[in-house]
PDB file of C-alpha atoms and ligand atoms in Angstrom:
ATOM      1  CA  UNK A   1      87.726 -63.592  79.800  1.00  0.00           C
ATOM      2  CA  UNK A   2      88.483 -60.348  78.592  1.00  0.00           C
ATOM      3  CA  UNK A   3      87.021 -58.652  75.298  1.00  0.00           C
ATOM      4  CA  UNK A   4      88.959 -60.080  72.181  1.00  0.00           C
ATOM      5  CA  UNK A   5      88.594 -59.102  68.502  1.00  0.00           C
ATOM      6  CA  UNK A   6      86.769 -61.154  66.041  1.00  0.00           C
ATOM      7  CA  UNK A   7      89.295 -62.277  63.572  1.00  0.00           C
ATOM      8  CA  UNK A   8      90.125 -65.513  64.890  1.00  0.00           C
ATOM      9  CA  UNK A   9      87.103 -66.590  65.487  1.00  0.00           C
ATOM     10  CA  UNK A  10      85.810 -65.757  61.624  1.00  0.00           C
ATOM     11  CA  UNK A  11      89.031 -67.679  60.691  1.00  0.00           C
ATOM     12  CA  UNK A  12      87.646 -70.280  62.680  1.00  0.00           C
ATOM     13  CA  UNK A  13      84.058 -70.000  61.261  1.00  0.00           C
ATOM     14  CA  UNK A  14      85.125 -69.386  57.913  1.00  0.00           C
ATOM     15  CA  UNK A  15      87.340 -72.854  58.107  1.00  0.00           C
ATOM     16  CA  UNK A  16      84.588 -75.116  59.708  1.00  0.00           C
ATOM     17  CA  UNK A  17      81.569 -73.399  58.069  1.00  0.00           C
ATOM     18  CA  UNK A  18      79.553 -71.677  60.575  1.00  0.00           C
ATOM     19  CA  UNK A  19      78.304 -68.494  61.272  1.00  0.00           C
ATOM     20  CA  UNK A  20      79.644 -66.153  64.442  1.00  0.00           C
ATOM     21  CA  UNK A  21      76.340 -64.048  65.051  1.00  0.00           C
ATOM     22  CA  UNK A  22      75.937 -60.763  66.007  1.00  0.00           C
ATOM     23  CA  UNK A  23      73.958 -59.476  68.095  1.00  0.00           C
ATOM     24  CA  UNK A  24      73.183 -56.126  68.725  1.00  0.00           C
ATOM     25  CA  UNK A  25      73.023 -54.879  72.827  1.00  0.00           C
ATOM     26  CA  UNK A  26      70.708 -51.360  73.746  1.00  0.00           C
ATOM     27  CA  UNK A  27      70.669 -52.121  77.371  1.00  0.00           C
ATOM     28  CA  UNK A  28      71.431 -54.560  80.171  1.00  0.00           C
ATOM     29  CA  UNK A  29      69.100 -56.848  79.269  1.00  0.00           C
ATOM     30  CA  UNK A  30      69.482 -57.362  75.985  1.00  0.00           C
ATOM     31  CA  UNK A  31      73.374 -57.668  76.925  1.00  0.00           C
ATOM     32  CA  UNK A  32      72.525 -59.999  80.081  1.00  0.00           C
ATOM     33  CA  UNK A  33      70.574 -62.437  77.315  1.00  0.00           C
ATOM     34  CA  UNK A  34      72.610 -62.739  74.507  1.00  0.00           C
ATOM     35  CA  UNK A  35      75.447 -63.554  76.305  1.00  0.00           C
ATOM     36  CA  UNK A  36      73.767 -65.832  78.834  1.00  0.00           C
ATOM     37  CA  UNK A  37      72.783 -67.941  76.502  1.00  0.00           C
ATOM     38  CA  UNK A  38      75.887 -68.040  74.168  1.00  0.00           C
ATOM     39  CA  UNK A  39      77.536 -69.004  77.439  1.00  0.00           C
ATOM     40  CA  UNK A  40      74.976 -72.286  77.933  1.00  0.00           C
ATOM     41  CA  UNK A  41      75.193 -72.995  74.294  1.00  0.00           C
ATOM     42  CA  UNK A  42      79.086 -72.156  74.173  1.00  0.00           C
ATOM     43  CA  UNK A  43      79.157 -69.887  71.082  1.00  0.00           C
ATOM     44  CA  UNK A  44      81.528 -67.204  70.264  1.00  0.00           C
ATOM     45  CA  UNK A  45      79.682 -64.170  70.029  1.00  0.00           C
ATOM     46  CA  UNK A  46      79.837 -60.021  68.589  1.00  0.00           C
ATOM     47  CA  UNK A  47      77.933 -57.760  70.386  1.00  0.00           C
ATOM     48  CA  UNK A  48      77.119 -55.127  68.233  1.00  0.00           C
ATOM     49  CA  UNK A  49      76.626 -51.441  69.140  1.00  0.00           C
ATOM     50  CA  UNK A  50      75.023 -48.784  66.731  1.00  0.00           C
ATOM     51  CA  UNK A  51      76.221 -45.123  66.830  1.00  0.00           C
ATOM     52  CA  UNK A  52      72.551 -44.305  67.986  1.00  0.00           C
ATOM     53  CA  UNK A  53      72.988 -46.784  70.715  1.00  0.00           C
ATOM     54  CA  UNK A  54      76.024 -45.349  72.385  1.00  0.00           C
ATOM     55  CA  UNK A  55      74.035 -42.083  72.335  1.00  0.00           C
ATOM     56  CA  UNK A  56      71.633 -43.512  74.512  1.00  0.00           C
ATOM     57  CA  UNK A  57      73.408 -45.756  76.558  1.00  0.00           C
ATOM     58  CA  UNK A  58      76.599 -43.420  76.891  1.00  0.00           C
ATOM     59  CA  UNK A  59      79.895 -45.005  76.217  1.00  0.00           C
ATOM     60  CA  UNK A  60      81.335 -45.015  79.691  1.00  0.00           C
ATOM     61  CA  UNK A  61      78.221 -47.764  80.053  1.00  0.00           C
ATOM     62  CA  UNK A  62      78.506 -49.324  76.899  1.00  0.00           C
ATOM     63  CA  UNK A  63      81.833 -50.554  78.185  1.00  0.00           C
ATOM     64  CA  UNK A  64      81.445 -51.359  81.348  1.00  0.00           C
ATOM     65  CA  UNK A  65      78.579 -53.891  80.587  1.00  0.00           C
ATOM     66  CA  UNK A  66      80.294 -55.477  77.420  1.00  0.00           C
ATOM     67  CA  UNK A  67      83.459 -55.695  80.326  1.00  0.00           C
ATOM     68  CA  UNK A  68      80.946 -57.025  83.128  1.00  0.00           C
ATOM     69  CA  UNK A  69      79.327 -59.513  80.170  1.00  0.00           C
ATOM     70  CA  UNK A  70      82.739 -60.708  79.111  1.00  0.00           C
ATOM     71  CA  UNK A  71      84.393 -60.789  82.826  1.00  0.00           C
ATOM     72  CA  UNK A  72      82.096 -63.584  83.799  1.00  0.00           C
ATOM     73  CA  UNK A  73      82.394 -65.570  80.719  1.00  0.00           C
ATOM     74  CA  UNK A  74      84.355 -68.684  79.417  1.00  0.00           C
ATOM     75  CA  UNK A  75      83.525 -67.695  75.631  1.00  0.00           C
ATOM     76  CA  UNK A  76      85.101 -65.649  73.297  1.00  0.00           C
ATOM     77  CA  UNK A  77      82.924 -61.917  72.893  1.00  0.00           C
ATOM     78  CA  UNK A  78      84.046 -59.248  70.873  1.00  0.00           C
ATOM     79  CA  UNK A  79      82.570 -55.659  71.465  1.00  0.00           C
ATOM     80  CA  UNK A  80      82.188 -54.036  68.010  1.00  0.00           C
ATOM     81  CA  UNK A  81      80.850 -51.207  66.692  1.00  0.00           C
ATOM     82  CA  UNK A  82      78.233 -51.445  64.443  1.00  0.00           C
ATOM     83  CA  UNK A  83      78.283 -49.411  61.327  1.00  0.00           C
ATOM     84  CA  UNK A  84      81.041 -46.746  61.896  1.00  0.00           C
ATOM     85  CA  UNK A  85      80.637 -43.535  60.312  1.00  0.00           C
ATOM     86  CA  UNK A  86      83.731 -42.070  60.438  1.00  0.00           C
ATOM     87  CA  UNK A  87      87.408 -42.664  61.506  1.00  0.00           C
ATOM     88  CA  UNK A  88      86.740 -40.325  64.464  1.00  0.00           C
ATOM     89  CA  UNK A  89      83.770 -42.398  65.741  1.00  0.00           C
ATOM     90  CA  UNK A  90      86.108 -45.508  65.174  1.00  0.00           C
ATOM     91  CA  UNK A  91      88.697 -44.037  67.306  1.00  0.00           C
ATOM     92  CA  UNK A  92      86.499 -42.812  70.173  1.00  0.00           C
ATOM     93  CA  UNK A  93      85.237 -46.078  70.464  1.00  0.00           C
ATOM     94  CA  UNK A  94      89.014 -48.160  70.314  1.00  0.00           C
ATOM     95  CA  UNK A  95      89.899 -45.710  72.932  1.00  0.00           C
ATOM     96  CA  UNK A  96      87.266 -46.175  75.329  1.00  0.00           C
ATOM     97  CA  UNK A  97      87.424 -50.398  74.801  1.00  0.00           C
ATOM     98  CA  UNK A  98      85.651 -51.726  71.816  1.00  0.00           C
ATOM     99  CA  UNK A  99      87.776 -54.865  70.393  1.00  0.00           C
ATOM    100  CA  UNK A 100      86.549 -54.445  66.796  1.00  0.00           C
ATOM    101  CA  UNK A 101      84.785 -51.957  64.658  1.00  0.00           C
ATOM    102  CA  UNK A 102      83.176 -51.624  62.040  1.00  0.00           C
ATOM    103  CA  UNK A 103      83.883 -48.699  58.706  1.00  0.00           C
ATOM    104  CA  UNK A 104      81.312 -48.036  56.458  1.00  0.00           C
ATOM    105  CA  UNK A 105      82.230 -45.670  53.854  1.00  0.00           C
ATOM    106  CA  UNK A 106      79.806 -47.471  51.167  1.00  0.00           C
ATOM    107  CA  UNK A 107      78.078 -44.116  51.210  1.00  0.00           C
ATOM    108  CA  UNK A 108      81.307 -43.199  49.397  1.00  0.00           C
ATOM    109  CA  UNK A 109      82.837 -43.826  45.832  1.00  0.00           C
ATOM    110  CA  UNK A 110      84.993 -47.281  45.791  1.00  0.00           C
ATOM    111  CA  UNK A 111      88.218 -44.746  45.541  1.00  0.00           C
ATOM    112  CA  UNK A 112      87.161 -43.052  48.857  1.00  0.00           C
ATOM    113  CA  UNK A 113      85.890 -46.079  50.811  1.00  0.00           C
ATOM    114  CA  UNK A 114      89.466 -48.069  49.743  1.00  0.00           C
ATOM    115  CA  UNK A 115      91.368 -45.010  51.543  1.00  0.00           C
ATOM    116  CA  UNK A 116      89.089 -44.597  54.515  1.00  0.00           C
ATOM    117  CA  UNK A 117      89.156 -48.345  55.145  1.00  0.00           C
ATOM    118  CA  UNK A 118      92.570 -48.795  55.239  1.00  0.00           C
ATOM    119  CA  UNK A 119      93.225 -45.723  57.163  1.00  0.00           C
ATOM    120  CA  UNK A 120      91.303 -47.636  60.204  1.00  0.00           C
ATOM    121  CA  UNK A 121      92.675 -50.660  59.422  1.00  0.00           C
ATOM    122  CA  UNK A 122      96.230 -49.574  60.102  1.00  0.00           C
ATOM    123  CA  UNK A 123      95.178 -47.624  63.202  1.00  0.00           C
ATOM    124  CA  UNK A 124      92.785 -50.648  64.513  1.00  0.00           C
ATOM    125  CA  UNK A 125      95.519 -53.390  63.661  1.00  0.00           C
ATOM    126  CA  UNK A 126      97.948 -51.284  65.297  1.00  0.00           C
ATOM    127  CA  UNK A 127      96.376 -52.345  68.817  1.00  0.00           C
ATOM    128  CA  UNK A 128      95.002 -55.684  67.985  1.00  0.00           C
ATOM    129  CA  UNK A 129      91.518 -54.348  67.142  1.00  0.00           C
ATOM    130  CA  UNK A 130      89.740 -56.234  64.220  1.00  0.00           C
ATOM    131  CA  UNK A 131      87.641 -54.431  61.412  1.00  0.00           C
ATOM    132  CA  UNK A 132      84.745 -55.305  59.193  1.00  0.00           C
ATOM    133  CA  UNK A 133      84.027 -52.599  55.864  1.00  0.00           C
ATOM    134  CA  UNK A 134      81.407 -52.537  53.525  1.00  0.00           C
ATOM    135  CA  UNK A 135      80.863 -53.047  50.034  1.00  0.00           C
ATOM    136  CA  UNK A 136      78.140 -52.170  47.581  1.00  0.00           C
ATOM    137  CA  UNK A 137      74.680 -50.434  49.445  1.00  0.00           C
ATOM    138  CA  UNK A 138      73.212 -52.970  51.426  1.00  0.00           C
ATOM    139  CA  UNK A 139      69.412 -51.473  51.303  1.00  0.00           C
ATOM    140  CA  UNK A 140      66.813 -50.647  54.301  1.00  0.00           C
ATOM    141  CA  UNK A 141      66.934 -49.054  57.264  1.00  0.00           C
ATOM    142  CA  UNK A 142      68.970 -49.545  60.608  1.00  0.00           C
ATOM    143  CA  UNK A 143      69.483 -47.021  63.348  1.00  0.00           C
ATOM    144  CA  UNK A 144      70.465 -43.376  61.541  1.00  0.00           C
ATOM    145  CA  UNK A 145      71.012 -44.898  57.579  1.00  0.00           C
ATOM    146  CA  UNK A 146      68.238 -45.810  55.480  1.00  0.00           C
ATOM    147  CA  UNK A 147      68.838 -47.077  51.784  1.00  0.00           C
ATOM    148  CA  UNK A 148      66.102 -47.028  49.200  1.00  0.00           C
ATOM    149  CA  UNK A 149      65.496 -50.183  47.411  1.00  0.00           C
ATOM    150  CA  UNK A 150      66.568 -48.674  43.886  1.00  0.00           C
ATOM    151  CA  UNK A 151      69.790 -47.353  45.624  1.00  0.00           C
ATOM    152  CA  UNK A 152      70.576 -50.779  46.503  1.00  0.00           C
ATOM    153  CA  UNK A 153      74.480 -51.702  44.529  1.00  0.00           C
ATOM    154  CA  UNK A 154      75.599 -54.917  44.283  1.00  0.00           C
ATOM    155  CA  UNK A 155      79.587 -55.355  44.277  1.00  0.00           C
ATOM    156  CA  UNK A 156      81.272 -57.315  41.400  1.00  0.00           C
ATOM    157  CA  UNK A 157      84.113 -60.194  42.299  1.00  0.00           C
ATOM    158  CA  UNK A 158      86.486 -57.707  41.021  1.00  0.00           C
ATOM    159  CA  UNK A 159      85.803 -54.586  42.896  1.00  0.00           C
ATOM    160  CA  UNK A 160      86.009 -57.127  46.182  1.00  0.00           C
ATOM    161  CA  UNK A 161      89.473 -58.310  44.905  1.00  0.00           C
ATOM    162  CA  UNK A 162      90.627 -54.462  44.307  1.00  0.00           C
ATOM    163  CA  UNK A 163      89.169 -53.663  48.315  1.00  0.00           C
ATOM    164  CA  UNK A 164      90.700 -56.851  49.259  1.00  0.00           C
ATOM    165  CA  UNK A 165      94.225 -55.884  47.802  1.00  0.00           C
ATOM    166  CA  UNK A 166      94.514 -52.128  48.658  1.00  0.00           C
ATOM    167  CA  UNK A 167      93.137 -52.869  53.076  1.00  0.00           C
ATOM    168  CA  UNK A 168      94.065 -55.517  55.004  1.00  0.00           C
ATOM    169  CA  UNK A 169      90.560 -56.092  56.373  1.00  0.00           C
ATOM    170  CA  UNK A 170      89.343 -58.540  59.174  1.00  0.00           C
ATOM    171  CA  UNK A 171      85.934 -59.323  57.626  1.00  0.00           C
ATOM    172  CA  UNK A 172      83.767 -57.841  54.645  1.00  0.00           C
ATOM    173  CA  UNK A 173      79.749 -57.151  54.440  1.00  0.00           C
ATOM    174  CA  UNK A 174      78.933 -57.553  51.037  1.00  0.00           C
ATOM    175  CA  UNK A 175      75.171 -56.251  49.770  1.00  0.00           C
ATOM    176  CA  UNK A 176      73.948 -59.354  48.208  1.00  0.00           C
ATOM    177  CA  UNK A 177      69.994 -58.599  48.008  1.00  0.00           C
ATOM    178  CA  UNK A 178      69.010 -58.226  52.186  1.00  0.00           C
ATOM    179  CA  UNK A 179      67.464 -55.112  53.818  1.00  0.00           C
ATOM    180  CA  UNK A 180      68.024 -53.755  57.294  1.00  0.00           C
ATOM    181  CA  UNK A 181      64.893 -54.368  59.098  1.00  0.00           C
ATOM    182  CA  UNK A 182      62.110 -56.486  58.903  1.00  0.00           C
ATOM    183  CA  UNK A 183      60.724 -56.976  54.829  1.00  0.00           C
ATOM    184  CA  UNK A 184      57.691 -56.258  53.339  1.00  0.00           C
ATOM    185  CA  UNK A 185      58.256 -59.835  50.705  1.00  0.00           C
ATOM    186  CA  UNK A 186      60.433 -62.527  51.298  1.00  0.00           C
ATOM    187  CA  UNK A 187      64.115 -61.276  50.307  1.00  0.00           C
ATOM    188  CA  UNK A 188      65.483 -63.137  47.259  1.00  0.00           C
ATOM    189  CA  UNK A 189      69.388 -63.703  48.264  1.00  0.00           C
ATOM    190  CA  UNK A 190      71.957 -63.177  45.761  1.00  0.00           C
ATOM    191  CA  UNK A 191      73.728 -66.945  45.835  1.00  0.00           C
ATOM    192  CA  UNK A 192      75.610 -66.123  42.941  1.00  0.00           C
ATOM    193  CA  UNK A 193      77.060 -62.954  44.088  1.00  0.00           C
ATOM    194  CA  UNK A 194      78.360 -64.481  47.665  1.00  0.00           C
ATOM    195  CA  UNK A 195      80.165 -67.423  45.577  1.00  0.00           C
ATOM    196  CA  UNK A 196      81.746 -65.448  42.990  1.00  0.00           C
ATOM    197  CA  UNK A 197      83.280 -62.949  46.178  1.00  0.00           C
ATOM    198  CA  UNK A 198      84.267 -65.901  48.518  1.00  0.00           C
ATOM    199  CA  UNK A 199      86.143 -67.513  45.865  1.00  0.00           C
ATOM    200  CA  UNK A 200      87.710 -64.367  44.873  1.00  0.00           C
ATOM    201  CA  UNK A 201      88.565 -63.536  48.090  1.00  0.00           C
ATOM    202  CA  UNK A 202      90.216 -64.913  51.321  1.00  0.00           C
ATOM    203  CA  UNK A 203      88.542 -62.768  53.823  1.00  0.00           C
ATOM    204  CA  UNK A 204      85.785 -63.702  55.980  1.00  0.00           C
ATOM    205  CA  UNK A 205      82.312 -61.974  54.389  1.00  0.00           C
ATOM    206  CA  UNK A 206      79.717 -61.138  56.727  1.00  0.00           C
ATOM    207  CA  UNK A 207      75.529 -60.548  56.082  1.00  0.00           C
ATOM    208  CA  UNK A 208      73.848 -57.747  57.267  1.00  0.00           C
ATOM    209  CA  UNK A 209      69.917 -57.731  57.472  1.00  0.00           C
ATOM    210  CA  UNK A 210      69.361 -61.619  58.456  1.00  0.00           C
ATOM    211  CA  UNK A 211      66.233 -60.630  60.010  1.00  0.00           C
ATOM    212  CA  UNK A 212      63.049 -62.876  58.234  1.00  0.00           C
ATOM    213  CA  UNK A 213      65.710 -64.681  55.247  1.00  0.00           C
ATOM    214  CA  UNK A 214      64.205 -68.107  55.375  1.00  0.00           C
ATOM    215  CA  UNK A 215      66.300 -70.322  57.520  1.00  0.00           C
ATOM    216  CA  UNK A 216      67.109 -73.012  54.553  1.00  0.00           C
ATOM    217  CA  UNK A 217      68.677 -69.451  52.901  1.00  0.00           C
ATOM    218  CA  UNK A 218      70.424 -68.536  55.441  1.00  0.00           C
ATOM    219  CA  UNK A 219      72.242 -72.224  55.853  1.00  0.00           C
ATOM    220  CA  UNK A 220      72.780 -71.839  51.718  1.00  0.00           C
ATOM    221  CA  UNK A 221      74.792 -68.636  52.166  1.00  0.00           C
ATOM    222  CA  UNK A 222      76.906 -69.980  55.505  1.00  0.00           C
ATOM    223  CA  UNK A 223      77.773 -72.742  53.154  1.00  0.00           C
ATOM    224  CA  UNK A 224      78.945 -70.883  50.238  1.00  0.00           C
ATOM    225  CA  UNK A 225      80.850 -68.435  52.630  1.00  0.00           C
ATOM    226  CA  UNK A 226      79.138 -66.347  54.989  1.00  0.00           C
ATOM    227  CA  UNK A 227      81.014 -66.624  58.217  1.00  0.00           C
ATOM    228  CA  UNK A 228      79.213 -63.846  60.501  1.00  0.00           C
ATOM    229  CA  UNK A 229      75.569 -63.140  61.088  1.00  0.00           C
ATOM    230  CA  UNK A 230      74.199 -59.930  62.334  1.00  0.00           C
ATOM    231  CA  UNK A 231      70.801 -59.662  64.025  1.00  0.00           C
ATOM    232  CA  UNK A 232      68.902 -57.202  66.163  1.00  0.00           C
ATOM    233  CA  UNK A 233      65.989 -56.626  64.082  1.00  0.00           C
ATOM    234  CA  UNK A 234      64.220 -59.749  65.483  1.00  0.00           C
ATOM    235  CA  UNK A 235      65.133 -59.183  68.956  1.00  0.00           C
ATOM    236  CA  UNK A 236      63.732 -55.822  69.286  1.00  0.00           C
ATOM    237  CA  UNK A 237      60.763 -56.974  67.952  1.00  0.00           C
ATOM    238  CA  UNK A 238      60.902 -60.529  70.269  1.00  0.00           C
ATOM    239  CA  UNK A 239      61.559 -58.097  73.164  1.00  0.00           C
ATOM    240  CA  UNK A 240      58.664 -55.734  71.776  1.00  0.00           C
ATOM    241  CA  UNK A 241      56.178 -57.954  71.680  1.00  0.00           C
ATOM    242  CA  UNK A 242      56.951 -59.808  74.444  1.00  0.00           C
ATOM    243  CA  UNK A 243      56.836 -56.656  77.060  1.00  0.00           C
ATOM    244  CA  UNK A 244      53.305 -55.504  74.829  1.00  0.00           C
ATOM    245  CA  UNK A 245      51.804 -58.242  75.212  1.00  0.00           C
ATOM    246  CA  UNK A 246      51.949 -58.565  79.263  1.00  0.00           C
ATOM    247  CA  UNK A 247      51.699 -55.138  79.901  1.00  0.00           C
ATOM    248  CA  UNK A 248      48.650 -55.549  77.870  1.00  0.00           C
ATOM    249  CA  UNK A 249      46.951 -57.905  79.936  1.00  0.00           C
ATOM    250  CA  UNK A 250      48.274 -57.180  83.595  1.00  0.00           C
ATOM    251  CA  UNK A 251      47.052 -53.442  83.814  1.00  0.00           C
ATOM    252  CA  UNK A 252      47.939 -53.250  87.625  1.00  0.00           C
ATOM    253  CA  UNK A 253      52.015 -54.063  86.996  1.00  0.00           C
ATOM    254  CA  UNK A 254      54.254 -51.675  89.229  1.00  0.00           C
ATOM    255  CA  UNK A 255      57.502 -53.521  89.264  1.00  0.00           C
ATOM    256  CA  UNK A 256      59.381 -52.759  86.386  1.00  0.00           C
ATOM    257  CA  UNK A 257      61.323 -55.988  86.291  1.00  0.00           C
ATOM    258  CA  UNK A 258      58.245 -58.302  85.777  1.00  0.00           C
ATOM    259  CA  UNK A 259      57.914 -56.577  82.176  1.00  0.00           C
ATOM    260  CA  UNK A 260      61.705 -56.676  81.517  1.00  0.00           C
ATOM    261  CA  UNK A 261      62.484 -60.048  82.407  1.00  0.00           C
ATOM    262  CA  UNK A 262      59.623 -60.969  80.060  1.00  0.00           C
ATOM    263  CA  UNK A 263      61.188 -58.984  77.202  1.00  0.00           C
ATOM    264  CA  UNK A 264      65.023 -60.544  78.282  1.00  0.00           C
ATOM    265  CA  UNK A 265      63.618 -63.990  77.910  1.00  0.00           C
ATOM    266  CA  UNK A 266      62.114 -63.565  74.769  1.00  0.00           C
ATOM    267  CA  UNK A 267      65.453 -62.174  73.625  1.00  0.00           C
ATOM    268  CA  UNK A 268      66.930 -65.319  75.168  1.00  0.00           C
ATOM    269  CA  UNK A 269      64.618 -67.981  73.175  1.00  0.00           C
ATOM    270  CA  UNK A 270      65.543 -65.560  69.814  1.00  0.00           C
ATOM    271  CA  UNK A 271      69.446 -66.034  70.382  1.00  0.00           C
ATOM    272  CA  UNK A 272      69.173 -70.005  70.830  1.00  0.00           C
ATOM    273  CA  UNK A 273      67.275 -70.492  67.562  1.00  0.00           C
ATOM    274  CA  UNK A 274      70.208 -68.346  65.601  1.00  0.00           C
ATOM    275  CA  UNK A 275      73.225 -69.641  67.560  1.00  0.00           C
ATOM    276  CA  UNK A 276      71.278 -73.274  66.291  1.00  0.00           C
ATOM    277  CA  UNK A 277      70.342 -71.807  62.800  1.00  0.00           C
ATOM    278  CA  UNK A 278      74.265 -70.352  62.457  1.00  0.00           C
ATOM    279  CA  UNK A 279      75.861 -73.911  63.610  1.00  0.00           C
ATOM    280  CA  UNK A 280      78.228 -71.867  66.220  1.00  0.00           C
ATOM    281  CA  UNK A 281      77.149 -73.797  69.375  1.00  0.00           C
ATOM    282  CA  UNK A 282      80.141 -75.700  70.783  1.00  0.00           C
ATOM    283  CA  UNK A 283      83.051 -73.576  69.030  1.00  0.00           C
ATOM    284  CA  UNK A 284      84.556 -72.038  71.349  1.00  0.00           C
ATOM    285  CA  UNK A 285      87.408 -74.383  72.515  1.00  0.00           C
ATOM    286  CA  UNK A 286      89.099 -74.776  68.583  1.00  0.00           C
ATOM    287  CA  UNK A 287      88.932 -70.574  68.558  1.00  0.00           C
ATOM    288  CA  UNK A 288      90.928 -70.505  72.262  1.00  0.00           C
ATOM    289  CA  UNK A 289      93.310 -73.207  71.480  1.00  0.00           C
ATOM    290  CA  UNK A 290      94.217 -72.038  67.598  1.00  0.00           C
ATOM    291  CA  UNK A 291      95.249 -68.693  69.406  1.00  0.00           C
TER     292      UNK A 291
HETATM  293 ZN1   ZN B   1      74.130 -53.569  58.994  1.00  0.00          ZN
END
């Protein structure tokens, strides 16, 4: 299959109750396991890219591997950029492929991030690319943005309705109480303000900083209305340890790959339990025949 955005398949999740993860790619590996095993367990899947990430990969091979990961696939997979900064960055990244971006102008007042937001959704839409914006400070840090914890905003069920009204968005990330990265204490979850914005709203809201929420949370909030999922903060860290720990004990290792594959099947193991946890397993075929 080819790359495809992600709004039918958050229509899909949002109407059957699951949630589409994503998962963030750095390299071949990471790319080679995520979609692997979203292949064996038939999940639609986002592969997320960072602005840092495209730095270091470089976008000509950003592409191609999303294109190689997708070409020999029978599941839906959206490339999508992670975290946009600007509408420049979006548009160097629809022109070289992506299928779906992401705007984040929560930095921003409301006024601003309104008129930013809808300024790439008119260009994305206008070539069938699907976007996810931000509202309210979601706190932590990912890649280049870090958020202190008293920065942290929550948004209201009417500032979602006023976004909602003024952009014709794809998919929302609302802060409701989780951090980028891994926490310190358990994150406490804002139930209260996913329900109010789900039933305020008809668009598909998405949760950003999954990493360590306690799985019988996580279920909670894809049954109130979180249809998408993103994760990378456990991978790294299932990759991480995974490469430490046999580097560690095999000081006489030469061949690069033995170290690698480690890491890629400890990413593999991480995307099964979520793709389990999430309920997306075995929804592809209602996403390709609604088209
Ligand atoms: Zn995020």
């Amino acid at each position: 299959m080819t790359l495809v955005s992600m709004s039918e398949m958050l229509v899909n999740a949002k109407k059957e109750k699951y949630a589409v993860p994503q998962f963030n790619i750095i390299n071949m590996e990471f790319t080679q396991a995520i979609v692997e095993v979203s292949n064996e367990e038939n999940s639609p899947v986002i592969l997320g890219v960072g602005e840092p990430t495209i730095k270091y990969m470089g976008m000509d091979y950003v592409i191609a591997i999303a294109n190689a990961a997708a070409k020999n696939s029978s599941i839906p997979i959206a490339l999508h950029l992670d975290h946009g900064s600007s509408f420049e960055v979006v548009m160097q990244c629809i022109k070289a492929g992506f299928s779906s971006v992401m705007i984040d102008g929560s930095k921003y007042s409301f006024e601003k991030n309104i008129a930013l937001t809808n300024k790439v959704v008119e260009a994305a839409h206008s070539v069938g690319v699907s976007v996810e914006a931000e509202l309210g400070t979601i706190g932590g840090a990912e890649d280049n943005i870090y958020v202190n914890e008293n920065d942290v905003i929550l948004p209201s069920a009417e500032e979602a309705i006023e976004f909602w009204n003024h952009t014709n968005l794809d998919a929302l990330a609302v802060a409701v109480g989780t951090a980028h990265g891994m926490y310190k204490i358990e994150p406490k979850i804002r139930f209260d303000v996913i329900s109010k914005i789900a039933n305020s709203i008809p668009v598909p809201l998405v949760l950003h900083g999954g990493s360590g929420v306690p799985d019988q949370d996580i279920q909670k909030a894809i049954a109130i209305g979180i249809s998408k999922i993103n994760v990378n903060t456990e991978n790294q860290v299932a990759f991480s340890n995974a490469v430490r720990q046999i580097i560690n004990s095999n000081d006489d290792i030469q061949d690069s790959r033995l170290f690698l594959r480690v890491g890629r099947d400890a990413v593999k193991e991480m995307v099964r339990s979520k793709i389990r946890l999430f309920s997306s397993a075995n929804k592809t075929d209602a996403i390709i025949l609604n088209k």
